[in-house]
Amino acid sequence: MHNISTNSTKNCVMRITRELLEQYFLDNCTEEEKRAIERWRSSSEDEYEKLLSEVSKREIENDIWNDLIPVINKGQDKKAIPLFNRVTGYAAAAIILCTVGFFSYRTFSDNFEVNEMEQSLVLKAITTQRGEKRTVTLPDGSSIRMNYETEIQVPEKFEGNERVVYLTGHAHFDVARDTERPFIIYTKDTKTQVLGTSFDINTKGENETEIVVTSGKVAFSEKGKEDNLVMLTLNDRAILGTDKSISINKVNALRLTAWKDNQLIFDGKTLREIVKVLEPWYDIRIVVKDAALLDTDFKWSGDNPSLEILMKELSFAGRFGYQIEGKSVTIF
């Protein structure tokens, strides 16, 4: 079916414990507790460092995910919070210390060749061409829906305490849950880490990488820069831009990831933007004779449409003519 249309005394005596400090890292403290911790930090730096040294890295890791999992299961849409944006100095160093085990970074070249210092892994490259989509099931039961012109590199089997894959292009991940082995996706510029959830990653933007979360909780960061990290939940879209900043906004994730179900949705897109999608989608070349048409807006959706049906309905809405000859389409 197709749709178409054109300050209190209590703070001073509050006891600062390891458990309270962990909740502070998780941004789960009350405003009163935050003020008390920050006041205590500024006056008791030695004690602050000592307390942190008593907290094991694995304990912090487990506490973080144990707190996040109930939020995911309850379906709460909690706004993504940059983990480092309010913490500086000693606190930033402390968080890096406590999370280094969980958000460990490994160095790879841009083409994802394994560094000599890494464990020996046999990686298999899987690619799609123009006009092609493909679903890959991994050894752990996770599945990857690859869009056109995409490459993933995956091991023959997952070994060790991590499940690592490498992506160039556009793919949707449905990750099987494994609390003992985080699932990590490296692109040229980003690192995404989860325990079990679903999300969309697209590296096809101009020097940008985009992620859209369709379920669960996702840690998204600039590769090798764990101080530039955000936690994302359902309907969060994050983009690592050319300046390496990460911007976040709320979106309709199901609409933005409809491509994985062979649905095309143009929600106010111009013909110029639509052409860029249709050419690799159908493996065709489109020539627009009337340049004025390129800025025409369209609102159209279709479930696995044929090229003929799509062009017929777009031409009706846009009041233009078209001709299909083999793999060439002319719009006039």
CSV table of C-alpha atoms in Angstrom, one decimal:
chain,number,residue,atom,x,y,z
A,1,MET,CA,0.0,0.0,0.0
A,2,HIS,CA,1.3,3.4,-0.9
A,3,ASN,CA,0.7,6.8,0.7
A,4,ILE,CA,1.3,10.0,-1.2
A,5,SER,CA,0.8,13.8,-0.8
A,6,THR,CA,2.6,16.9,-1.7
A,7,ASN,CA,21.3,24.1,49.5
A,8,SER,CA,20.8,22.5,52.8
A,9,THR,CA,22.6,21.6,56.1
A,10,LYS,CA,22.0,18.0,55.3
A,11,ASN,CA,24.5,18.3,52.4
A,12,CYS,CA,27.2,19.2,54.8
A,13,VAL,CA,26.9,16.0,56.8
A,14,MET,CA,25.9,13.6,54.0
A,15,ARG,CA,28.2,10.5,54.0
A,16,ILE,CA,29.9,10.0,50.7
A,17,THR,CA,30.1,6.3,50.0
A,18,ARG,CA,31.3,4.2,47.1
A,19,GLU,CA,27.7,3.3,46.2
A,20,LEU,CA,26.7,7.0,46.1
A,21,LEU,CA,29.7,7.8,44.0
A,22,GLU,CA,28.8,5.1,41.5
A,23,GLN,CA,25.3,6.6,41.2
A,24,TYR,CA,26.9,10.0,40.6
A,25,PHE,CA,28.7,8.5,37.6
A,26,LEU,CA,25.4,7.1,36.3
A,27,ASP,CA,23.7,10.4,36.7
A,28,ASN,CA,21.2,8.9,39.1
A,29,CYS,CA,21.8,11.2,42.0
A,30,THR,CA,19.4,13.8,43.3
A,31,GLU,CA,20.4,17.4,42.9
A,32,GLU,CA,21.1,17.5,46.7
A,33,GLU,CA,23.4,14.5,46.4
A,34,LYS,CA,25.2,16.0,43.4
A,35,ARG,CA,25.9,19.2,45.2
A,36,ALA,CA,27.2,17.3,48.2
A,37,ILE,CA,29.5,15.2,46.1
A,38,GLU,CA,30.9,18.1,44.2
A,39,ARG,CA,31.4,20.1,47.4
A,40,TRP,CA,33.2,17.0,48.9
A,41,ARG,CA,35.3,16.6,45.8
A,42,SER,CA,36.6,20.1,45.9
A,43,SER,CA,37.6,19.8,49.5
A,44,SER,CA,38.7,16.2,49.8
A,45,GLU,CA,40.6,15.2,46.6
A,46,ASP,CA,42.9,12.8,48.4
A,47,GLU,CA,39.9,11.0,50.0
A,48,TYR,CA,38.1,11.1,46.6
A,49,GLU,CA,41.0,9.3,44.9
A,50,LYS,CA,41.3,6.8,47.7
A,51,LEU,CA,37.6,5.9,47.5
A,52,LEU,CA,37.9,5.4,43.7
A,53,SER,CA,40.8,3.1,44.1
A,54,GLU,CA,38.6,0.8,46.2
A,55,VAL,CA,36.1,0.4,43.3
A,56,SER,CA,37.0,-2.4,40.9
A,57,LYS,CA,36.6,-1.7,37.2
A,58,ARG,CA,34.5,-4.8,36.7
A,59,GLU,CA,32.2,-3.8,39.5
A,60,ILE,CA,31.6,-0.4,37.9
A,61,GLU,CA,30.9,-2.1,34.6
A,62,ASN,CA,28.3,-4.5,36.0
A,63,ASP,CA,26.7,-1.8,38.0
A,64,ILE,CA,26.3,0.4,35.0
A,65,TRP,CA,24.6,-2.2,32.9
A,66,ASN,CA,22.5,-3.6,35.8
A,67,ASP,CA,21.1,-0.1,36.2
A,68,LEU,CA,20.5,0.3,32.4
A,69,ILE,CA,18.8,-3.0,31.8
A,70,PRO,CA,15.7,-2.3,33.9
A,71,VAL,CA,15.2,1.0,32.0
A,72,ILE,CA,15.4,-0.8,28.7
A,73,ASN,CA,13.0,-3.5,29.8
A,74,LYS,CA,10.5,-1.0,31.0
A,75,GLY,CA,10.6,0.7,27.7
A,76,GLN,CA,11.5,4.1,29.2
A,77,ASP,CA,12.7,6.7,26.7
A,78,LYS,CA,15.4,8.2,28.8
A,79,LYS,CA,17.3,11.1,27.1
A,80,ALA,CA,20.8,10.3,26.1
A,81,ILE,CA,23.3,11.9,28.4
A,82,PRO,CA,26.9,12.6,27.4
A,83,LEU,CA,28.9,10.8,30.1
A,84,PHE,CA,31.7,13.3,30.3
A,85,ASN,CA,30.1,16.7,29.7
A,86,ARG,CA,29.8,17.6,33.4
A,87,VAL,CA,32.9,16.0,34.8
A,88,THR,CA,36.3,17.5,34.6
A,89,GLY,CA,39.7,17.2,36.4
A,90,TYR,CA,39.9,14.3,38.8
A,91,ALA,CA,36.4,13.1,38.0
A,92,ALA,CA,37.2,12.7,34.3
A,93,ALA,CA,40.3,10.8,35.1
A,94,ALA,CA,38.3,8.6,37.5
A,95,ILE,CA,35.7,7.7,35.0
A,96,ILE,CA,38.3,6.8,32.4
A,97,LEU,CA,40.0,4.6,35.0
A,98,CYS,CA,36.7,2.9,36.0
A,99,THR,CA,35.5,2.3,32.4
A,100,VAL,CA,38.6,1.4,30.6
A,101,GLY,CA,37.9,-2.3,31.0
A,102,PHE,CA,34.4,-1.9,29.5
A,103,PHE,CA,35.1,0.6,26.8
A,104,SER,CA,38.5,-0.7,25.8
A,105,TYR,CA,39.8,0.6,22.5
A,106,ARG,CA,41.9,-1.4,20.1
A,107,THR,CA,43.8,0.2,17.2
A,108,PHE,CA,42.9,-0.7,13.7
A,109,SER,CA,43.8,1.0,10.4
A,110,ASP,CA,41.1,2.5,8.3
A,111,ASN,CA,40.6,-0.7,6.3
A,112,PHE,CA,40.2,-2.6,9.5
A,113,GLU,CA,43.3,-4.8,9.2
A,114,VAL,CA,44.1,-6.3,12.6
A,115,ASN,CA,47.1,-4.8,14.4
A,116,GLU,CA,50.0,-7.1,15.1
A,117,MET,CA,49.4,-6.7,18.8
A,118,GLU,CA,45.9,-8.0,18.5
A,119,GLN,CA,44.8,-11.6,18.8
A,120,SER,CA,44.9,-13.6,15.6
A,121,LEU,CA,41.5,-13.5,13.9
A,122,VAL,CA,40.4,-14.7,10.5
A,123,LEU,CA,38.1,-12.0,9.2
A,124,LYS,CA,35.7,-12.6,6.4
A,125,ALA,CA,34.6,-9.7,4.2
A,126,ILE,CA,30.9,-9.6,3.1
A,127,THR,CA,29.8,-7.0,0.6
A,128,THR,CA,26.7,-5.8,-1.2
A,129,GLN,CA,26.5,-4.1,-4.6
A,130,ARG,CA,24.2,-1.4,-6.0
A,131,GLY,CA,20.6,-2.6,-6.0
A,132,GLU,CA,21.4,-5.4,-3.5
A,133,LYS,CA,20.6,-6.0,0.2
A,134,ARG,CA,21.7,-8.9,2.3
A,135,THR,CA,21.0,-10.4,5.7
A,136,VAL,CA,23.9,-12.0,7.5
A,137,THR,CA,23.5,-14.2,10.6
A,138,LEU,CA,26.6,-14.3,12.9
A,139,PRO,CA,27.9,-17.2,15.0
A,140,ASP,CA,26.3,-15.8,18.2
A,141,GLY,CA,22.8,-15.5,16.6
A,142,SER,CA,23.0,-11.8,15.9
A,143,SER,CA,21.9,-10.6,12.5
A,144,ILE,CA,23.0,-7.8,10.2
A,145,ARG,CA,20.8,-6.4,7.5
A,146,MET,CA,23.1,-4.8,4.9
A,147,ASN,CA,22.0,-2.0,2.7
A,148,TYR,CA,23.4,-1.5,-0.8
A,149,GLU,CA,27.1,-0.8,-1.3
A,150,THR,CA,28.1,-1.9,2.2
A,151,GLU,CA,30.9,-4.1,3.6
A,152,ILE,CA,31.2,-5.8,6.9
A,153,GLN,CA,34.2,-7.8,8.2
A,154,VAL,CA,33.4,-10.5,10.7
A,155,PRO,CA,35.4,-13.4,12.2
A,156,GLU,CA,34.6,-17.0,11.4
A,157,LYS,CA,33.7,-17.3,15.1
A,158,PHE,CA,33.8,-15.0,18.1
A,159,GLU,CA,36.7,-15.7,20.5
A,160,GLY,CA,37.6,-14.1,23.8
A,161,ASN,CA,35.5,-11.7,25.8
A,162,GLU,CA,34.3,-9.5,23.0
A,163,ARG,CA,32.3,-9.8,19.7
A,164,VAL,CA,33.9,-7.4,17.2
A,165,VAL,CA,32.8,-6.6,13.7
A,166,TYR,CA,33.8,-3.8,11.2
A,167,LEU,CA,31.5,-1.8,9.0
A,168,THR,CA,31.8,0.4,6.0
A,169,GLY,CA,28.5,1.6,4.6
A,170,HIS,CA,25.0,1.2,6.0
A,171,ALA,CA,23.6,-1.7,8.1
A,172,HIS,CA,21.0,-2.5,10.7
A,173,PHE,CA,22.2,-4.7,13.6
A,174,ASP,CA,20.0,-6.9,15.7
A,175,VAL,CA,22.4,-8.1,18.4
A,176,ALA,CA,21.9,-11.3,20.5
A,177,ARG,CA,22.2,-10.5,24.2
A,178,ASP,CA,25.3,-11.7,25.9
A,179,THR,CA,26.2,-10.0,29.2
A,180,GLU,CA,29.6,-11.6,29.3
A,181,ARG,CA,30.7,-10.5,25.8
A,182,PRO,CA,30.0,-7.0,24.7
A,183,PHE,CA,29.3,-6.6,20.9
A,184,ILE,CA,31.4,-3.9,19.3
A,185,ILE,CA,31.2,-2.3,15.9
A,186,TYR,CA,34.1,-0.3,14.5
A,187,THR,CA,33.7,2.1,11.6
A,188,LYS,CA,36.5,4.3,10.3
A,189,ASP,CA,35.7,7.0,12.9
A,190,THR,CA,33.4,5.5,15.5
A,191,LYS,CA,33.0,2.7,18.1
A,192,THR,CA,29.6,1.3,19.1
A,193,GLN,CA,29.2,-1.0,22.0
A,194,VAL,CA,26.2,-3.0,23.3
A,195,LEU,CA,25.3,-6.1,25.2
A,196,GLY,CA,22.2,-6.9,23.1
A,197,THR,CA,19.9,-4.4,21.2
A,198,SER,CA,19.1,-3.2,17.7
A,199,PHE,CA,20.3,-0.1,15.9
A,200,ASP,CA,21.2,1.3,12.5
A,201,ILE,CA,24.7,2.6,11.5
A,202,ASN,CA,25.4,4.6,8.4
A,203,THR,CA,28.8,5.8,7.3
A,204,LYS,CA,27.7,7.1,3.9
A,205,GLY,CA,27.4,10.7,4.9
A,206,GLU,CA,30.1,13.1,3.9
A,207,ASN,CA,32.7,12.5,6.7
A,208,GLU,CA,29.8,11.7,9.1
A,209,THR,CA,28.7,8.6,10.9
A,210,GLU,CA,25.1,8.3,11.9
A,211,ILE,CA,23.5,5.9,14.4
A,212,VAL,CA,19.7,5.4,15.1
A,213,VAL,CA,18.6,3.2,18.0
A,214,THR,CA,15.5,1.0,17.5
A,215,SER,CA,15.7,-0.8,20.9
A,216,GLY,CA,17.8,-1.0,24.0
A,217,LYS,CA,20.8,1.0,25.1
A,218,VAL,CA,23.9,1.8,23.0
A,219,ALA,CA,27.3,3.3,23.9
A,220,PHE,CA,28.5,5.4,20.9
A,221,SER,CA,31.8,7.2,20.7
A,222,GLU,CA,34.5,8.6,18.5
A,223,LYS,CA,37.0,5.8,17.9
A,224,GLY,CA,39.9,6.0,20.4
A,225,LYS,CA,38.3,9.0,22.2
A,226,GLU,CA,36.3,7.6,25.1
A,227,ASP,CA,35.9,11.1,26.6
A,228,ASN,CA,33.7,11.7,23.5
A,229,LEU,CA,31.0,9.2,24.3
A,230,VAL,CA,27.2,9.2,24.7
A,231,MET,CA,24.6,6.7,25.8
A,232,LEU,CA,21.7,6.3,23.5
A,233,THR,CA,18.2,4.8,23.9
A,234,LEU,CA,15.1,4.1,21.7
A,235,ASN,CA,14.5,6.8,19.0
A,236,ASP,CA,17.8,8.5,19.6
A,237,ARG,CA,19.8,9.5,16.6
A,238,ALA,CA,23.5,10.6,17.0
A,239,ILE,CA,25.8,11.9,14.4
A,240,LEU,CA,29.6,12.2,14.7
A,241,GLY,CA,30.3,15.2,12.5
A,242,THR,CA,33.3,16.5,10.6
A,243,ASP,CA,34.4,18.4,13.7
A,244,LYS,CA,34.2,15.2,15.7
A,245,SER,CA,31.4,16.5,17.9
A,246,ILE,CA,28.4,14.3,18.5
A,247,SER,CA,25.0,15.7,18.1
A,248,ILE,CA,21.8,13.9,19.3
A,249,ASN,CA,18.1,14.3,18.5
A,250,LYS,CA,14.9,12.4,18.9
A,251,VAL,CA,13.5,10.8,15.7
A,252,ASN,CA,11.0,8.2,14.6
A,253,ALA,CA,13.5,5.3,14.4
A,254,LEU,CA,11.1,2.9,12.6
A,255,ARG,CA,10.6,5.3,9.7
A,256,LEU,CA,14.3,6.0,9.4
A,257,THR,CA,15.2,2.3,9.4
A,258,ALA,CA,12.3,1.2,7.2
A,259,TRP,CA,14.8,0.4,4.4
A,260,LYS,CA,15.7,-2.8,6.1
A,261,ASP,CA,12.1,-4.1,5.5
A,262,ASN,CA,12.3,-3.0,1.8
A,263,GLN,CA,10.2,0.1,2.5
A,264,LEU,CA,10.8,3.4,0.9
A,265,ILE,CA,9.7,6.5,2.8
A,266,PHE,CA,10.1,10.0,1.5
A,267,ASP,CA,8.8,12.4,4.2
A,268,GLY,CA,9.2,15.8,2.7
A,269,LYS,CA,12.3,15.0,0.6
A,270,THR,CA,13.2,16.8,-2.5
A,271,LEU,CA,13.5,15.1,-5.9
A,272,ARG,CA,17.2,15.8,-5.7
A,273,GLU,CA,17.4,13.8,-2.5
A,274,ILE,CA,15.1,11.1,-3.8
A,275,VAL,CA,17.3,10.5,-6.9
A,276,LYS,CA,20.3,9.9,-4.6
A,277,VAL,CA,18.4,7.1,-2.9
A,278,LEU,CA,16.7,5.5,-6.0
A,279,GLU,CA,19.9,5.2,-8.1
A,280,PRO,CA,21.7,2.7,-5.9
A,281,TRP,CA,18.4,1.2,-4.6
A,282,TYR,CA,17.4,0.0,-8.1
A,283,ASP,CA,20.9,0.1,-9.6
A,284,ILE,CA,19.8,2.7,-12.2
A,285,ARG,CA,20.8,6.1,-13.6
A,286,ILE,CA,18.3,8.9,-13.4
A,287,VAL,CA,18.6,12.1,-15.6
A,288,VAL,CA,16.3,15.0,-14.7
A,289,LYS,CA,15.9,17.2,-17.7
A,290,ASP,CA,14.0,20.0,-15.9
A,291,ALA,CA,16.3,21.3,-13.2
A,292,ALA,CA,13.4,23.1,-11.5
A,293,LEU,CA,11.9,19.8,-10.6
A,294,LEU,CA,14.9,18.9,-8.4
A,295,ASP,CA,13.7,21.1,-5.5
A,296,THR,CA,10.1,19.8,-5.6
A,297,ASP,CA,9.1,18.2,-2.2
A,298,PHE,CA,7.5,14.8,-2.0
A,299,LYS,CA,5.8,12.8,0.7
A,300,TRP,CA,5.5,9.2,-0.4
A,301,SER,CA,5.8,5.7,1.1
A,302,GLY,CA,5.8,2.3,-0.5
A,303,ASP,CA,6.3,-1.3,0.6
A,304,ASN,CA,8.8,-3.0,-1.7
A,305,PRO,CA,7.6,-1.0,-4.7
A,306,SER,CA,8.6,-1.8,-8.3
A,307,LEU,CA,10.4,1.0,-10.1
A,308,GLU,CA,7.4,1.3,-12.5
A,309,ILE,CA,4.9,1.8,-9.7
A,310,LEU,CA,7.1,4.2,-7.9
A,311,MET,CA,7.8,6.4,-10.9
A,312,LYS,CA,4.1,6.4,-11.9
A,313,GLU,CA,3.0,7.6,-8.5
A,314,LEU,CA,5.8,10.2,-8.1
A,315,SER,CA,5.2,11.6,-11.6
A,316,PHE,CA,1.5,11.9,-10.8
A,317,ALA,CA,2.3,13.9,-7.6
A,318,GLY,CA,5.0,15.9,-9.1
A,319,ARG,CA,3.3,16.5,-12.5
A,320,PHE,CA,6.2,15.4,-14.5
A,321,GLY,CA,6.8,12.9,-17.3
A,322,TYR,CA,9.3,10.0,-17.3
A,323,GLN,CA,10.7,7.3,-19.5
A,324,ILE,CA,12.3,4.0,-18.4
A,325,GLU,CA,14.7,2.3,-20.7
A,326,GLY,CA,16.6,-0.6,-19.2
A,327,LYS,CA,18.6,0.8,-16.3
A,328,SER,CA,18.1,4.4,-17.4
A,329,VAL,CA,15.3,6.7,-16.3
A,330,THR,CA,14.7,10.1,-17.7
A,331,ILE,CA,12.4,12.7,-15.9
A,332,PHE,CA,11.1,15.7,-17.9
